[in-house]
PDB file of C-alpha atoms in Angstrom:
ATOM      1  CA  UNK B1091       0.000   0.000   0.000  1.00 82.00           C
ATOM      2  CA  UNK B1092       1.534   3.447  -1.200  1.00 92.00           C
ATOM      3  CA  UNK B1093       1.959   5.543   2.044  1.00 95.00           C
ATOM      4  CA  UNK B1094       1.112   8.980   1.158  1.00 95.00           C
ATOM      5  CA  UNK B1095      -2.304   8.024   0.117  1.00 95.00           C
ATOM      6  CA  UNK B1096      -2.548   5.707   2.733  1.00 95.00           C
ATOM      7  CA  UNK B1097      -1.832   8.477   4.930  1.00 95.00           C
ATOM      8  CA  UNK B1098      -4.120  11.122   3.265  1.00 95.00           C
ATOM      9  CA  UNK B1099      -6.941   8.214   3.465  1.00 94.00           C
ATOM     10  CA  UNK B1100      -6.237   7.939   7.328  1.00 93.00           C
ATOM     11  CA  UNK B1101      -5.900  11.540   8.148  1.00 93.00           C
ATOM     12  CA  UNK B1102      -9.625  11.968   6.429  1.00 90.00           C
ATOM     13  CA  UNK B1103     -11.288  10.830   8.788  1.00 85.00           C
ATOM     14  CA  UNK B1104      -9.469  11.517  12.184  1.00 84.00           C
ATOM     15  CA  UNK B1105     -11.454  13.817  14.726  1.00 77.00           C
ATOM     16  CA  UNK B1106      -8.061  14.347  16.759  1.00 82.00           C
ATOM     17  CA  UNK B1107      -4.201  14.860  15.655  1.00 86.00           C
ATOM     18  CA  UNK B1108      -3.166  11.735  14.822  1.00 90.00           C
ATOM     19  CA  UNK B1109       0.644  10.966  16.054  1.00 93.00           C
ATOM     20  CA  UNK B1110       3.443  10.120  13.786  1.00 95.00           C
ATOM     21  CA  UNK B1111       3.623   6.819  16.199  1.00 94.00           C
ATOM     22  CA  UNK B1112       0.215   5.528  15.738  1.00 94.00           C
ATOM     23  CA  UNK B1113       0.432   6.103  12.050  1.00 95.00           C
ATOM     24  CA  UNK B1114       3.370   4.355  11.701  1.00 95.00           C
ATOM     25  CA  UNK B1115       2.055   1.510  13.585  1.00 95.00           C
ATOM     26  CA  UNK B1116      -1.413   1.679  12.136  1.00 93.00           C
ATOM     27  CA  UNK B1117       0.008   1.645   8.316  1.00 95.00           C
ATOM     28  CA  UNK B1118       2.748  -0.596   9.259  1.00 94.00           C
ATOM     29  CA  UNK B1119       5.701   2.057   8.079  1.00 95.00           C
ATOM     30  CA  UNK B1120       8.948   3.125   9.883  1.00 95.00           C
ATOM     31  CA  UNK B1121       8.085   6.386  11.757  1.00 95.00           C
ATOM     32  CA  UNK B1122      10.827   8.446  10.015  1.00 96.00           C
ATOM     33  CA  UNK B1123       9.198   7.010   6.794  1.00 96.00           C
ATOM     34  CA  UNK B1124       5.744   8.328   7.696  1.00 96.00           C
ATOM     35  CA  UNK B1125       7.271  11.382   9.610  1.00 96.00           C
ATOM     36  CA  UNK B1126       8.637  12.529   5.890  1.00 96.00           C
ATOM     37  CA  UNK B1127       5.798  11.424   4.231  1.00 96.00           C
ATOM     38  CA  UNK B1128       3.776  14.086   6.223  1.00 96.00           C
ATOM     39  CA  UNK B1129       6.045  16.831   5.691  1.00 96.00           C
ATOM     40  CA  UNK B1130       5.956  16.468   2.281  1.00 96.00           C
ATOM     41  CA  UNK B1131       2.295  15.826   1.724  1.00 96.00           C
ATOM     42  CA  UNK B1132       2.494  19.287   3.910  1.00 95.00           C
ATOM     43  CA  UNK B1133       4.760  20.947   1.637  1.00 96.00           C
ATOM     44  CA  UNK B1134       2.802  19.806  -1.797  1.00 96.00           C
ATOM     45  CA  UNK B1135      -0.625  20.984  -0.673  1.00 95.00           C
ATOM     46  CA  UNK B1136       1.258  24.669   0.053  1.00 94.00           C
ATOM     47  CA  UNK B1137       3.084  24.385  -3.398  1.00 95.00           C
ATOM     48  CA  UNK B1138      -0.445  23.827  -5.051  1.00 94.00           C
ATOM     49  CA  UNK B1139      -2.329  26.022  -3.285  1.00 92.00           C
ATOM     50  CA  UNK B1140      -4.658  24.053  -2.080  1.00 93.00           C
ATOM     51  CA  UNK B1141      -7.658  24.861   0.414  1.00 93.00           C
ATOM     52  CA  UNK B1142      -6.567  23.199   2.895  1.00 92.00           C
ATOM     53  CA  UNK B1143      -3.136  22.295   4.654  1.00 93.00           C
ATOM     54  CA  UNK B1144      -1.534  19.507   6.967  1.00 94.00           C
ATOM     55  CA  UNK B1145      -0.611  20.584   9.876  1.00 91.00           C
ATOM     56  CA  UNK B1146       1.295  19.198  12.619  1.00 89.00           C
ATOM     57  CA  UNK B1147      -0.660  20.426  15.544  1.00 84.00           C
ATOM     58  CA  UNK B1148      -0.033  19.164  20.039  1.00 78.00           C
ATOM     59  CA  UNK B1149       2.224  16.737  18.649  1.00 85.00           C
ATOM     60  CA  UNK B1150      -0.056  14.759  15.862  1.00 89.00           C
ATOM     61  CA  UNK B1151      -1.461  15.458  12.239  1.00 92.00           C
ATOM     62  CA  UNK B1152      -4.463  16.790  11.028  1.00 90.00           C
ATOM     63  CA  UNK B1153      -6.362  18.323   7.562  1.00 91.00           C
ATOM     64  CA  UNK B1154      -7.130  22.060   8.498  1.00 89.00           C
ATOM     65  CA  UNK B1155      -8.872  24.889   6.239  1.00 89.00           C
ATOM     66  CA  UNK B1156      -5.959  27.554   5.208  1.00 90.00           C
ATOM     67  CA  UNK B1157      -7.139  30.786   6.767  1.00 88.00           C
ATOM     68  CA  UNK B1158      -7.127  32.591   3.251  1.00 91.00           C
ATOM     69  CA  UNK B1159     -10.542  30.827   2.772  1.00 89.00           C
ATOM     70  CA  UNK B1160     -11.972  31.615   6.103  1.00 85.00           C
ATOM     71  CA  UNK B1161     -14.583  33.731   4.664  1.00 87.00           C
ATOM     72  CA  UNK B1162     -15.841  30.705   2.325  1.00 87.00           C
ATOM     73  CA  UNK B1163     -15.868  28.139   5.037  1.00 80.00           C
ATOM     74  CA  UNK B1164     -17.889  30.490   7.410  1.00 77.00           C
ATOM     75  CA  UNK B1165     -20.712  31.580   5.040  1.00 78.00           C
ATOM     76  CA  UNK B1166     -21.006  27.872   4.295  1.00 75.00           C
ATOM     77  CA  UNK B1167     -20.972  27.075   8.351  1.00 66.00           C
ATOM     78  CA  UNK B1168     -23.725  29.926   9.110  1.00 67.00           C
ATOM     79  CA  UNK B1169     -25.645  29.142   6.436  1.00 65.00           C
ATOM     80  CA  UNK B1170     -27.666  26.509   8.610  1.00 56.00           C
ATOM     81  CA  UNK B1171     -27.083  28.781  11.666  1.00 56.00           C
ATOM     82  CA  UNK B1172     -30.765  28.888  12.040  1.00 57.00           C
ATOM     83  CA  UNK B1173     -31.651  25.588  11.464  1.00 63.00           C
ATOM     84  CA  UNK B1174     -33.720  24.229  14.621  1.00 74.00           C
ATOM     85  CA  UNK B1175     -31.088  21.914  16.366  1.00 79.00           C
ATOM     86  CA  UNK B1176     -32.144  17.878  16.579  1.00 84.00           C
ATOM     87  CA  UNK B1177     -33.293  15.926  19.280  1.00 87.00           C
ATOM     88  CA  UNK B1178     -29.732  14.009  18.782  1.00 88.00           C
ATOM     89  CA  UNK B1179     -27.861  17.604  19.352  1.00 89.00           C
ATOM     90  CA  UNK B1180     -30.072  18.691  22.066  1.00 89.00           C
ATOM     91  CA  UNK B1181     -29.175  15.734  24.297  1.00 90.00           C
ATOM     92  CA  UNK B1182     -25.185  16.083  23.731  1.00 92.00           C
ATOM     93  CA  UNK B1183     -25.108  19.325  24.175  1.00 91.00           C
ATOM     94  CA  UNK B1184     -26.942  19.264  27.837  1.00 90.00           C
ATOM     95  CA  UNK B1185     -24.323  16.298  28.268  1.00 91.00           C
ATOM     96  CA  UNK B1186     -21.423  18.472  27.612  1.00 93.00           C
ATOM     97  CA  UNK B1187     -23.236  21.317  29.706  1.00 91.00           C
ATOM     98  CA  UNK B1188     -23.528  19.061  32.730  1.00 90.00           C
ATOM     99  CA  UNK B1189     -20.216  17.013  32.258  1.00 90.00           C
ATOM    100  CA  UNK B1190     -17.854  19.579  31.193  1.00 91.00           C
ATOM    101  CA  UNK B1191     -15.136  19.315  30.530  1.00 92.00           C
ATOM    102  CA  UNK B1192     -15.872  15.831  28.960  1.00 92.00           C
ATOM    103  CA  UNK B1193     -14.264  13.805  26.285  1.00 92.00           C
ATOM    104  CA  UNK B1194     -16.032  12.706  22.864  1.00 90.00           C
ATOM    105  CA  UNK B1195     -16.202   9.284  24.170  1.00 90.00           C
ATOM    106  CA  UNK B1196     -17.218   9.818  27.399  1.00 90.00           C
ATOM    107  CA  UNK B1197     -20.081  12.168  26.142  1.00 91.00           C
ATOM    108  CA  UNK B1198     -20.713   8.773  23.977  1.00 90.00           C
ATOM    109  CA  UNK B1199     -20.637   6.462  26.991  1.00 90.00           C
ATOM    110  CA  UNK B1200     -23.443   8.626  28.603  1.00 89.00           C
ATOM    111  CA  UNK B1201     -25.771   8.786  25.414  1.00 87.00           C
ATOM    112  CA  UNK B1202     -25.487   5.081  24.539  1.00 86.00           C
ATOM    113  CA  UNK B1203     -24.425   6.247  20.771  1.00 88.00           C
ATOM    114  CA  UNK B1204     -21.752   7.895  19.025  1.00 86.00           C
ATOM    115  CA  UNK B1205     -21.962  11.082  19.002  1.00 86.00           C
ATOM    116  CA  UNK B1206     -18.696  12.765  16.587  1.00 86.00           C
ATOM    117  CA  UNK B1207     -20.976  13.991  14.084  1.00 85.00           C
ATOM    118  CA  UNK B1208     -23.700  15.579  16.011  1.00 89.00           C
ATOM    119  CA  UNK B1209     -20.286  16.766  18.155  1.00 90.00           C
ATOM    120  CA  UNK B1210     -19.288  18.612  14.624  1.00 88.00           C
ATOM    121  CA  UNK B1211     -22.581  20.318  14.664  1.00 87.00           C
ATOM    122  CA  UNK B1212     -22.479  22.140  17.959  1.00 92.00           C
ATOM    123  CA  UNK B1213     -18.946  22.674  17.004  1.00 90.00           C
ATOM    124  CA  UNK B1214     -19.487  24.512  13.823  1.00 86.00           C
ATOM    125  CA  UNK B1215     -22.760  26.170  15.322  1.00 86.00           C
ATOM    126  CA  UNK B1216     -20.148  27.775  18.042  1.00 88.00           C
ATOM    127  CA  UNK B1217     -22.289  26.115  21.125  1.00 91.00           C
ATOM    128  CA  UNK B1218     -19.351  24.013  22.539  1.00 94.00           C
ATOM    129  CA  UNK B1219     -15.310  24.354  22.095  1.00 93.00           C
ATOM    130  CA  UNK B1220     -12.329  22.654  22.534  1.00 91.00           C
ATOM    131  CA  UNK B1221     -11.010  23.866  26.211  1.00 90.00           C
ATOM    132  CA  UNK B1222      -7.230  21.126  26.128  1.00 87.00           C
ATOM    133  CA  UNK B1223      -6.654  17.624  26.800  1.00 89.00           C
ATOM    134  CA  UNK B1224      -7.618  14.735  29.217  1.00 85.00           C
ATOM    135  CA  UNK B1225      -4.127  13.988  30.873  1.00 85.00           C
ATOM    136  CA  UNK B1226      -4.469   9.846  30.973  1.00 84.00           C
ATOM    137  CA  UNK B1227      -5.861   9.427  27.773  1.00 83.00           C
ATOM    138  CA  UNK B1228      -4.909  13.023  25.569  1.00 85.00           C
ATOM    139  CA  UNK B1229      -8.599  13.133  24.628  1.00 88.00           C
ATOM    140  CA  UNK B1230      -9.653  16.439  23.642  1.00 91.00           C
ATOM    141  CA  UNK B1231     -12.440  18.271  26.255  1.00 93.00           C
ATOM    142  CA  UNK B1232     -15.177  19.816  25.135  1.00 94.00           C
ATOM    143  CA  UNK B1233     -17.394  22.875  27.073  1.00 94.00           C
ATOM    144  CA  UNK B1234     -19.948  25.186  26.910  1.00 93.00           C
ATOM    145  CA  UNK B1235     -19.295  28.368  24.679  1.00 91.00           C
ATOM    146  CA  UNK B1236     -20.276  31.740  25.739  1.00 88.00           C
ATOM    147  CA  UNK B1237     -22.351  31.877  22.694  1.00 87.00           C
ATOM    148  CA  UNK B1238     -24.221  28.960  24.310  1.00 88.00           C
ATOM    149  CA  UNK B1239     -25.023  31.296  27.533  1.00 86.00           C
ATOM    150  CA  UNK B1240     -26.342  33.934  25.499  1.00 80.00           C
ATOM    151  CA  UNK B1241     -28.359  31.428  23.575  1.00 79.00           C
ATOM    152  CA  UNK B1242     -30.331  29.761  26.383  1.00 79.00           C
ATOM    153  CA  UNK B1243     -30.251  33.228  28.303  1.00 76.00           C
ATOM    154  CA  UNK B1244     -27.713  32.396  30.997  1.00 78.00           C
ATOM    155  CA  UNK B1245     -25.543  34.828  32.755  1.00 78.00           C
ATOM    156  CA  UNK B1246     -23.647  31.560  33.871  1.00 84.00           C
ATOM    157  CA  UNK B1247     -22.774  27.758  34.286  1.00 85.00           C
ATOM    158  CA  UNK B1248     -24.772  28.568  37.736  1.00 82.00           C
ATOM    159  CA  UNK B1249     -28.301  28.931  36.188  1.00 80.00           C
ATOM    160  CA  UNK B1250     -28.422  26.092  34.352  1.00 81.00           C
ATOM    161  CA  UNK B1251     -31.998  23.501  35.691  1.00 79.00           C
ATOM    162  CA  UNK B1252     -30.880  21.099  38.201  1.00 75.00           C
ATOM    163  CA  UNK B1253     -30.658  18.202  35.789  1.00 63.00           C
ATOM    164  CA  UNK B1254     -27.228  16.798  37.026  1.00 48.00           C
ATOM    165  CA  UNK B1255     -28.150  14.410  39.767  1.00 54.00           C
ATOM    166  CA  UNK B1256     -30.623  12.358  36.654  1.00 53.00           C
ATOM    167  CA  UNK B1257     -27.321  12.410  34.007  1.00 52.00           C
ATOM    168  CA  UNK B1258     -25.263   8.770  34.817  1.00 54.00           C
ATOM    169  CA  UNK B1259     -21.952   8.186  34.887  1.00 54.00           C
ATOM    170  CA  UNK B1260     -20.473   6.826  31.578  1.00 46.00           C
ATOM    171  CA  UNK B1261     -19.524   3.877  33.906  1.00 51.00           C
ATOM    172  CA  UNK B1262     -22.816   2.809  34.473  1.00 52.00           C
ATOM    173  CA  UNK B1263     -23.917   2.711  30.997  1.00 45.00           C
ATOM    174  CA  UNK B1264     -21.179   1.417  29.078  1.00 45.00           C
ATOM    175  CA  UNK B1265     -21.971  -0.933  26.398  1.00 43.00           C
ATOM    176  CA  UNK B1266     -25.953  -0.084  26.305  1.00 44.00           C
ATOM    177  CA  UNK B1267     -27.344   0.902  23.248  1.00 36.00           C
ATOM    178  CA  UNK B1268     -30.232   2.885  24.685  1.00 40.00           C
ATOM    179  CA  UNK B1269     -29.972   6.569  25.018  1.00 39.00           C
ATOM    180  CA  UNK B1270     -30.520   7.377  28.757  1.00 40.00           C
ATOM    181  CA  UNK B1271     -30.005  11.126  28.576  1.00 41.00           C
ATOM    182  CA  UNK B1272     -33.213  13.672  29.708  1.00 42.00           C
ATOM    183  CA  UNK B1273     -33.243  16.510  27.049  1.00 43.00           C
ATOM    184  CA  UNK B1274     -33.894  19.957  28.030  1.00 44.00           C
ATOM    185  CA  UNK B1275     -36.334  22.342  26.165  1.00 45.00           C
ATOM    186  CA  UNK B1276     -34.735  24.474  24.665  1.00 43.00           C
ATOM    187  CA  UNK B1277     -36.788  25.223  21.305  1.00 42.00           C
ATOM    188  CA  UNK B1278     -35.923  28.467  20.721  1.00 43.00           C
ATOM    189  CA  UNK B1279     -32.298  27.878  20.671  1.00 44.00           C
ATOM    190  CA  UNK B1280     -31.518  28.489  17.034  1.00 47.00           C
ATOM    191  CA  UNK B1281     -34.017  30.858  16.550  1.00 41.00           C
ATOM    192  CA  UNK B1282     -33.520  33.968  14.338  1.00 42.00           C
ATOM    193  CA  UNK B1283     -33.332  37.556  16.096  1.00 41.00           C
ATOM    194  CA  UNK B1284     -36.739  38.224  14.330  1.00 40.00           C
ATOM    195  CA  UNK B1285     -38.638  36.294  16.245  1.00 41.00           C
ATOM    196  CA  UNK B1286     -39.536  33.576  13.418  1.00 44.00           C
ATOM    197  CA  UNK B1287     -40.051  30.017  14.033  1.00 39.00           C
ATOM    198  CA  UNK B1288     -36.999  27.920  13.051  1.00 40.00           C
ATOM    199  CA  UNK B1289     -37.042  25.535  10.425  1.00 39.00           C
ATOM    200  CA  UNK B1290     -36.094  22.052  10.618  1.00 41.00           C
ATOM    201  CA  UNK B1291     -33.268  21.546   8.396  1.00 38.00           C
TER     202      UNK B1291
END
């Protein structure tokens, strides 16, 4: 198997900086092979201008827009800004509210399901952020955004319904496949400034 496109194949798909170590071992390459393999797949997509760029980023790999095209990537982000947020959404995000700072996978433990793309929504809709790592496993935390607070009306954390106590611990629902997770009511999340209903999208 060629190991640039091997690489470029792999790298698709993370949702974290991948390591030069568990690419090597994944692909079944030296690391010094797949450690120059990255820089120049870095240095070709600069040389051909492309959209995007490979960047080594808290010591692993990942695809990232090039901020040139910033402008392009957020019209087509707030595009569905108003788009009425899914029950699916709804539940992760009071998850993340009540849990944070919590790990995709825990966040998955305590829904039942996996949750990376509905994860991708609140991160593109600006409701939750990346706030580091989790030391023992180098997860990436999630939390709340302040854009969240202004949302749902909150002047902080603090205010939030006493829904905590009913959320379980990812320990004591790992390896159901039922989502155990009250939702919160929060219908008017994504609505527009004017006051219109939101539209399912």
């Amino acid at each position: 198997m060629a190991l640039k496109p091997a690489l470029e194949a792999v790298l698709m798909v993370v949702d974290e900086p991948a390591t030069e170590e568990h690419l090597a071992k994944v692909l079944g390459h030296p690391r010094r092979a797949v450690a120059n393999a990255l820089r120049e797949l870095a240095d070709e997509y600069t040389r051909e201008g492309r959209g995007f760029e490979l960047r080594l980023v808290a010591g692993g790999w990942r695809y990232y827009t090039r901020p040139e095209f910033a402008t392009a990537v957020e019209g087509f982000v707030l595009d569905g800004q108003h788009a009425r947020l899914t029950q699916a959404a709804l539940e992760t995000l009071a998850v993340v509210a009540y849990r944070q700072p919590v790990s995709r996978s825990r966040v998955s433990a305590i829904r039942g399901v996996n949750c990376d793309g509905v994860m991708r929504t609140l991160l593109q809709r600006g409701l939750v952020g990346e706030a580091g790592t989790e030391p023992e496993t180098g997860a990436i935390l999630y939390v709340t955004t302040h854009y969240f607070l202004e949302r749902m009306g909150l002047r902080g954390l603090d205010e939030l319904p006493e829904l905590a106590p009913f959320l379980p611990e990812a320990d004591q629902v790992e390896g159901e496949s039922q989502e155990a997770v009250p939702s919160f009511d929060v219908a008017d999340l994504d609505a527009d400034d004017s006051g219109d209903s939101p539209t399912d999208h």
